GROMACS .gro file of C-alpha atoms in nm:
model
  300
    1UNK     CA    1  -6.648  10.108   1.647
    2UNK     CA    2  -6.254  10.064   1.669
    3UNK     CA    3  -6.338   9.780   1.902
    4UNK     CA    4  -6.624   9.609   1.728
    5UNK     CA    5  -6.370   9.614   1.408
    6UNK     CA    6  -6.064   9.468   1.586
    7UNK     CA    7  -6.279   9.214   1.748
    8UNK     CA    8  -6.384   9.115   1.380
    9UNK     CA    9  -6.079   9.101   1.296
   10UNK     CA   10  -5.962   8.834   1.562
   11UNK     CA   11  -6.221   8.602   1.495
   12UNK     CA   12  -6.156   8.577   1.155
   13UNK     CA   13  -5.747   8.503   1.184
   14UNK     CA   14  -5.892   8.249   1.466
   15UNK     CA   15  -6.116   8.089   1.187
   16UNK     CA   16  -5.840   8.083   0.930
   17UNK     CA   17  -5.620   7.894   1.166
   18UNK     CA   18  -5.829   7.626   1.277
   19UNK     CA   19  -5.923   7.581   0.901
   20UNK     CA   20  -5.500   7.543   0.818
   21UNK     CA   21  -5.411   7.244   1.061
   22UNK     CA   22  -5.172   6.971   0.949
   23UNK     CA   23  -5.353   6.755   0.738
   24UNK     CA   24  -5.354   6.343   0.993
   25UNK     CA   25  -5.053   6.143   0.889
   26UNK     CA   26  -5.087   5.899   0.629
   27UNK     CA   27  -5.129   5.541   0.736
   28UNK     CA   28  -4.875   5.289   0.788
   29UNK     CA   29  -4.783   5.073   0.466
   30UNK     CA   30  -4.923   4.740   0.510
   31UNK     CA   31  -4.700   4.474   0.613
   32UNK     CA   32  -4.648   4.137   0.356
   33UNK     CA   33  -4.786   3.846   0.461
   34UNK     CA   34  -4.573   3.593   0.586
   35UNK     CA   35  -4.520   3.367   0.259
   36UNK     CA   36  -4.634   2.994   0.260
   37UNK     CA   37  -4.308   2.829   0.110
   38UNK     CA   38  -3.951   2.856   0.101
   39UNK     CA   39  -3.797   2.806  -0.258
   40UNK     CA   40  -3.454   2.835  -0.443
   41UNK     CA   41  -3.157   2.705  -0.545
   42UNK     CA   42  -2.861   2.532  -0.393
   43UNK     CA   43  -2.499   2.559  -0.562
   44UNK     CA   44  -2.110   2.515  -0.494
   45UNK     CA   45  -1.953   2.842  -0.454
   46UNK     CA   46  -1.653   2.634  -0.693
   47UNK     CA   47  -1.793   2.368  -0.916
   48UNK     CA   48  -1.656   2.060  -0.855
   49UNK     CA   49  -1.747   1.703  -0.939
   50UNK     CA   50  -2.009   1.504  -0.754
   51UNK     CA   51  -2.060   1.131  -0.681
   52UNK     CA   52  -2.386   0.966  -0.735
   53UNK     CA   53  -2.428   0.921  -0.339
   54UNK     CA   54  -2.413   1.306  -0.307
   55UNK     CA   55  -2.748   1.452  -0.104
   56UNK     CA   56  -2.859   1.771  -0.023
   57UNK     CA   57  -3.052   1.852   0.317
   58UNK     CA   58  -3.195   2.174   0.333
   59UNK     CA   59  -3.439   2.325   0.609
   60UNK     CA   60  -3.585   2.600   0.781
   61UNK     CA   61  -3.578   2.652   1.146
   62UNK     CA   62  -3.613   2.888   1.445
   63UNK     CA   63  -3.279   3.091   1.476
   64UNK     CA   64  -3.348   3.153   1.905
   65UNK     CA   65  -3.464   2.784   1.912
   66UNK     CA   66  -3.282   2.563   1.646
   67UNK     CA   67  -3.475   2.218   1.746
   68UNK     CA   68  -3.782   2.399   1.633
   69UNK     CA   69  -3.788   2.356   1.236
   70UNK     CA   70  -4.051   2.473   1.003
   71UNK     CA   71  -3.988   2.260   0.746
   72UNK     CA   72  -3.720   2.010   0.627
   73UNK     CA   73  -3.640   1.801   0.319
   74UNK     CA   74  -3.330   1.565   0.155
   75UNK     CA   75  -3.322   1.566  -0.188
   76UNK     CA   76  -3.072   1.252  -0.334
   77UNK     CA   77  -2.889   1.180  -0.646
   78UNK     CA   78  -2.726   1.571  -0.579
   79UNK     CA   79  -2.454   1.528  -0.796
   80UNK     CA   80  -2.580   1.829  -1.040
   81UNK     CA   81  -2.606   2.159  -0.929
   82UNK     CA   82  -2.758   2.374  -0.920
   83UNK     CA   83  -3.057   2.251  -0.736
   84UNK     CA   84  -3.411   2.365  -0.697
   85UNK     CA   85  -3.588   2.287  -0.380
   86UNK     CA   86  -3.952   2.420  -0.221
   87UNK     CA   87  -4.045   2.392   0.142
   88UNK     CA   88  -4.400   2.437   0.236
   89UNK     CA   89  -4.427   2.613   0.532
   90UNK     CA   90  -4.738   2.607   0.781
   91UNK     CA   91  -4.776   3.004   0.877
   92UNK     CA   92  -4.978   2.909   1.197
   93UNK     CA   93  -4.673   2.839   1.352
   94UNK     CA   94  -4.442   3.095   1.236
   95UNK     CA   95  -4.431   3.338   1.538
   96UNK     CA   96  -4.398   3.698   1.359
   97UNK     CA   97  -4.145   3.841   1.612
   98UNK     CA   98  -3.943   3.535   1.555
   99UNK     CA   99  -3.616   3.529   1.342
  100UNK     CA  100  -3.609   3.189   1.081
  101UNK     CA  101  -3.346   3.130   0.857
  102UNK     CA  102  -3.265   2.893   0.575
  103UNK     CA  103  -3.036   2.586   0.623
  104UNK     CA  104  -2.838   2.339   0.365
  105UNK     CA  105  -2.581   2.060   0.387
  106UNK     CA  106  -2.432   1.899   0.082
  107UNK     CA  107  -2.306   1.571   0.155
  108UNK     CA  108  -2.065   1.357  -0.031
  109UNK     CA  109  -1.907   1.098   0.122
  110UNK     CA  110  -1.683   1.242   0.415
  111UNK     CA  111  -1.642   1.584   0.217
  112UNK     CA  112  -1.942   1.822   0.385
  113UNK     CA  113  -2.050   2.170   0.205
  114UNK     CA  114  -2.156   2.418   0.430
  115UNK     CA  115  -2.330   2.779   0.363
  116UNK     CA  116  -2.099   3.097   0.420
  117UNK     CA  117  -2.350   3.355   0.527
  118UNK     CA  118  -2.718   3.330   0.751
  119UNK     CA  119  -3.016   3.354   0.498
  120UNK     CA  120  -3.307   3.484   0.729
  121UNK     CA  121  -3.626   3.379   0.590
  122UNK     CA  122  -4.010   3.450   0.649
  123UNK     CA  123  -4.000   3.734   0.920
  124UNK     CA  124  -3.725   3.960   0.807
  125UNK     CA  125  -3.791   4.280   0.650
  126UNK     CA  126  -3.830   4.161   0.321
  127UNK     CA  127  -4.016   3.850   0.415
  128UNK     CA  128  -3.787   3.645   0.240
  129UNK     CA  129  -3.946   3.346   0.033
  130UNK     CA  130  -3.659   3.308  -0.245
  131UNK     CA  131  -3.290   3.215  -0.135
  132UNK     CA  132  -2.990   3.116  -0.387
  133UNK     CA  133  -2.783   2.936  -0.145
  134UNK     CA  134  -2.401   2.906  -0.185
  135UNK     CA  135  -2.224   2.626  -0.015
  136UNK     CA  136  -1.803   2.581   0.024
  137UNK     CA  137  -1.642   2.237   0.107
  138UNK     CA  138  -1.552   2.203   0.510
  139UNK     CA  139  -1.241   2.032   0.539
  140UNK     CA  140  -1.308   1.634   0.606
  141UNK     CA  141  -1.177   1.450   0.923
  142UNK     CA  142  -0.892   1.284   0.716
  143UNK     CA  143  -0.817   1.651   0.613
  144UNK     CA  144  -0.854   1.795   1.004
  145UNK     CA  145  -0.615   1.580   1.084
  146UNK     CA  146  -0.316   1.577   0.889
  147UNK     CA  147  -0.319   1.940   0.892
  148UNK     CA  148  -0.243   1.903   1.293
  149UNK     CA  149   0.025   1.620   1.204
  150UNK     CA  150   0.185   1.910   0.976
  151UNK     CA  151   0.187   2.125   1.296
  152UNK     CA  152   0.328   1.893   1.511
  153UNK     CA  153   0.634   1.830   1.235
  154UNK     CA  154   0.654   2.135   1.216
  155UNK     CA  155   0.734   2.179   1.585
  156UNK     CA  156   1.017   1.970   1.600
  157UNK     CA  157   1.277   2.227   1.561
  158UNK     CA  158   1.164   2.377   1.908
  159UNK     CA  159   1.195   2.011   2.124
  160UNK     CA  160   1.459   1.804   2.203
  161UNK     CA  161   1.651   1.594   1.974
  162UNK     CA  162   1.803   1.212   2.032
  163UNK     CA  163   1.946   0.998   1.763
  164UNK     CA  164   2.098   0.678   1.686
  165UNK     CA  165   2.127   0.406   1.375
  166UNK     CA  166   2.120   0.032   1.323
  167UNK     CA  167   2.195  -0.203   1.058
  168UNK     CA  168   2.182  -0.575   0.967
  169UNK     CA  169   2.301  -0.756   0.642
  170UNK     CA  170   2.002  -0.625   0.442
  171UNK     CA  171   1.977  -0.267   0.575
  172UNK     CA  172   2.047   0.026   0.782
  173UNK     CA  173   1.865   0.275   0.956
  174UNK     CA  174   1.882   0.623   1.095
  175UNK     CA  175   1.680   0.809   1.328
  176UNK     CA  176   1.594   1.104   1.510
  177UNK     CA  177   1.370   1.153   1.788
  178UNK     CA  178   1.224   1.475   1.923
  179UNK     CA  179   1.089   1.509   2.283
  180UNK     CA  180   0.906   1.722   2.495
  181UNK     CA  181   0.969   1.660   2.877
  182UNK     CA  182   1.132   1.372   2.796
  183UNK     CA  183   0.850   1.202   2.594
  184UNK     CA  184   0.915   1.143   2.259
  185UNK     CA  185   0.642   1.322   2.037
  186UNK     CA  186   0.780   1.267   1.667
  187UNK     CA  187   1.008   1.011   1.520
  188UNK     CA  188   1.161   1.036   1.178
  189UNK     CA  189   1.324   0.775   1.053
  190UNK     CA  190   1.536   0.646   0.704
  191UNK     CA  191   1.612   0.273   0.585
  192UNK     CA  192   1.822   0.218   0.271
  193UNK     CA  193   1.811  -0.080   0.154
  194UNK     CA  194   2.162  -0.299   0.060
  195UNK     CA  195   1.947  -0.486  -0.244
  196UNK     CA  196   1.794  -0.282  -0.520
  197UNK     CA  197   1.419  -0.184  -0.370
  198UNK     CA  198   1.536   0.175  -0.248
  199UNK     CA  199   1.479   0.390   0.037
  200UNK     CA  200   1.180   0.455   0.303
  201UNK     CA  201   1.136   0.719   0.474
  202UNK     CA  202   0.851   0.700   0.777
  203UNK     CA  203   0.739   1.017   1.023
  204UNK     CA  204   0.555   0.947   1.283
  205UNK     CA  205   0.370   1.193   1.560
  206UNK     CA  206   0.293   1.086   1.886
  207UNK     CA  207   0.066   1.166   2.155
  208UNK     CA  208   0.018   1.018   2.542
  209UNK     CA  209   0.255   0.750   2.423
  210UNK     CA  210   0.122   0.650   2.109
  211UNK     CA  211   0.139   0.680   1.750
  212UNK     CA  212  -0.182   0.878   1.620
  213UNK     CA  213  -0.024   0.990   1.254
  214UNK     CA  214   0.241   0.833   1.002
  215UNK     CA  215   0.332   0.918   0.692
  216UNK     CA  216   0.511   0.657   0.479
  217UNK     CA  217   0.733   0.797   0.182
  218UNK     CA  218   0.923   0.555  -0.063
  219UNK     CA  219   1.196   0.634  -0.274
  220UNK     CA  220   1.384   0.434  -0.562
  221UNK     CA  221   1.794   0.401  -0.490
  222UNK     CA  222   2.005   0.722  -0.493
  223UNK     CA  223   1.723   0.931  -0.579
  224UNK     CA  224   1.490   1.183  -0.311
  225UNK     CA  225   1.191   1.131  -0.580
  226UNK     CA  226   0.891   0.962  -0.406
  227UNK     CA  227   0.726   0.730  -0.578
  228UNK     CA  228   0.465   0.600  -0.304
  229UNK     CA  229   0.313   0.798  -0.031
  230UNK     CA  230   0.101   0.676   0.252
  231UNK     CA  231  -0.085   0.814   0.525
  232UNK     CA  232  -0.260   0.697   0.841
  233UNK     CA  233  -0.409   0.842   1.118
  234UNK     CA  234  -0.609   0.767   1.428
  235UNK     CA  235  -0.898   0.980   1.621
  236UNK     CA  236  -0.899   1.006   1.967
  237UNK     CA  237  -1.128   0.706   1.998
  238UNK     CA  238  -0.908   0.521   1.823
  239UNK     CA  239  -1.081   0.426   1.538
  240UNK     CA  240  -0.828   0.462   1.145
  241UNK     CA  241  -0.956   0.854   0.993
  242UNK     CA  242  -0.658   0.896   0.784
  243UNK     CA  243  -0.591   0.590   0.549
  244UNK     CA  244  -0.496   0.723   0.176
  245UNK     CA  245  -0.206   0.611  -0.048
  246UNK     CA  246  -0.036   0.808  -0.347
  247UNK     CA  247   0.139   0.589  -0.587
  248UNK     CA  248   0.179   0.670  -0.934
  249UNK     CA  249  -0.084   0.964  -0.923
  250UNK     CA  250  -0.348   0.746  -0.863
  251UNK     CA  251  -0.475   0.731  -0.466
  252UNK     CA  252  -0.604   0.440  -0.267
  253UNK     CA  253  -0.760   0.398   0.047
  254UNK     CA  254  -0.510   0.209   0.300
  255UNK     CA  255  -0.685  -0.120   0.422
  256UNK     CA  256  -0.680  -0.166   0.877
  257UNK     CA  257  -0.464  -0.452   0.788
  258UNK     CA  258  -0.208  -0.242   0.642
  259UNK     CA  259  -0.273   0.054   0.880
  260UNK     CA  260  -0.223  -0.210   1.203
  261UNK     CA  261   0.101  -0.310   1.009
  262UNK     CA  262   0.226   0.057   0.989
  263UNK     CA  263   0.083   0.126   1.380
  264UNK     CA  264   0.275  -0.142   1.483
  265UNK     CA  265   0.628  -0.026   1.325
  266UNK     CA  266   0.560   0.276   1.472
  267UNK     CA  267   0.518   0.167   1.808
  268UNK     CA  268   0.860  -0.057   1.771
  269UNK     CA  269   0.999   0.315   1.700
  270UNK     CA  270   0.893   0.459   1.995
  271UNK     CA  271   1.030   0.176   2.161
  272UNK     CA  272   1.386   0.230   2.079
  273UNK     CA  273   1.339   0.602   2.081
  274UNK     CA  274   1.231   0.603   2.408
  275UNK     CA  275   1.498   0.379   2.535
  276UNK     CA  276   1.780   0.666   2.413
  277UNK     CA  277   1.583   0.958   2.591
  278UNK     CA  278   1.766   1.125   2.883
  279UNK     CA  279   1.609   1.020   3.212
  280UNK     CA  280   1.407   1.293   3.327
  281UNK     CA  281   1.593   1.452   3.679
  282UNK     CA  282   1.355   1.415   4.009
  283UNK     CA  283   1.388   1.691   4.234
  284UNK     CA  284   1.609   1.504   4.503
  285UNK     CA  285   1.849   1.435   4.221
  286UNK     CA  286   1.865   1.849   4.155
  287UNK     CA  287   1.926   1.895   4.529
  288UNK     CA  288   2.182   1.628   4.515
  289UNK     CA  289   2.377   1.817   4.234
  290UNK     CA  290   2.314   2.093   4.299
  291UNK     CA  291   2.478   2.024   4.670
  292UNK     CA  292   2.751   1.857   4.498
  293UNK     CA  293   2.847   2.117   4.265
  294UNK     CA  294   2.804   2.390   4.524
  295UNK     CA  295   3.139   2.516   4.691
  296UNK     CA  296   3.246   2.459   5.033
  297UNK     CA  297   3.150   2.723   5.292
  298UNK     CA  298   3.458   2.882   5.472
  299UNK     CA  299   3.520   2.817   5.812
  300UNK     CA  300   3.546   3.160   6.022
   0.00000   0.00000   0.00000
């Protein structure tokens, strides 16, 4: 009976466990559909004024493969922001392991405004159909390249200096060169004028031999006020980036005439800079002084 009772027993615990299993897990949340456009805004992180010739280009493209783009459009006339734009996208070829991300260029002339942070699009977690863009200026050619004239004046305390003066009946001028290996790499250089029409001031930067940045500065008589600032500047290919003038707080472009005119003063600079630079020693004429200057040896 003792048996017959425990055996009962048993069975029934064995019952009440396979009735108490873990309810199954619950299903996976359904993933969002990829969406079938790309909409928002574009905007200038700082307001600023526009021109009528501003455009925007905005598009949306394959992050692994960049050539690959989903959808692109330019909208003109861009001079008020912010902008609303809506790319259609077809989701046959939107690859759902793929990583897409938003894209936008405001243009204006030579300024560009370029977006700050990635906005991933489409395939992300979210699935991302809305962006806000923010765009901040990217510092224009003209820009690019006066900041590396400012460098290179800026090095001049570290290279070697040459100067000299000259005069005629209507002025006199001094100079100072700076050289590197006996090259001369920056020139600056003061006339004053005998009449009444003041002082200039010019600072040029050099590079393989030629003059690639000037700035002009003019100044009335007795007085370090400038009045007139100009600026030039030439790309590697030779072609004018930098032509601006400041005269009376208004600016003006400089035209190639003018900018030859300055490129040409400059290069008459180098000329008689170059002329008062040490000769650079060969290495025979080291041995040769350093043989000379060397004492005799004694004879045992």
């Amino acid at each position: 009976m003792r048996i017959l009772l425990a055996t009962t027993v048993l069975s029934a615990a064995l019952l009440a466990a396979c009735g108490s299993s873990a309810p199954p897990p619950p299903p996976a949340p359904a993933v969002a559909p990829i969406a079938n456009a790309v909409t928002g805004t574009v905007a200038l992180i700082e307001p600023r004024e526009l021109s009528d010739a501003a455009k925007v280009d905005v598009k949306v493209y394959d992050v692994s493969h960049p050539e690959i783009v989903l959808a692109q459009t330019t909208i003109p006339n861009a001079n008020k922001l912010p902008l609303s734009f809506n790319l259609p996208i077809d989701t046959t070829k939107v690859d759902p392991k793929g990583i897409y991300a938003l894209d936008a260029i405001l243009t204006d002339g030579d300024r560009r405004f370029l977006k700050k942070l990635e906005y991933q699009v489409l395939t992300d977690k979210a699935r991302t159909a809305k962006v806000d863009v923010q765009l901040a200026p990217e510092p224009t050619p003209a820009e690019k390249l006066f900041e590396e004239y400012k460098k290179a004046a800026a090095q001049t305390g570290n290279l070697k200096q040459v100067s000299g003066k000259y005069s005629n009946d209507n002025f006199g001028t001094a100079w100072d060169a700076f050289l590197s290996n006996g090259k001369v790499k920056f020139v600056r250089e003061v006339t004053d004028a005998y009449d009444d029409s003041g002082r200039t001031t010019y600072k040029i930067a050099y590079k393989d031999d030629k003059p690639w940045a000037i700035v002009r500065e003019s100044s009335p008589v007795g007085s370090r006020q400038v009045l007139a600032t100009t600026k030039v500047g030439w790309g590697d290919d030779g072609s004018l980036v930098l032509h601006e003038k400041v005269a009376n707080g208004q600016t003006s472009d400089v035209s190639e005439a003018d900018a030859k005119a300055l490129r040409d003063h400059a290069d008459n600079a180098l000329g008689v800079a170059q002329g008062h630079a040490p000769k650079p020693q060969t290495g025979a004429q080291t041995d040769d002084k350093t043989k000379k200057g060397a004492p005799a040896k004694k004879k045992h």
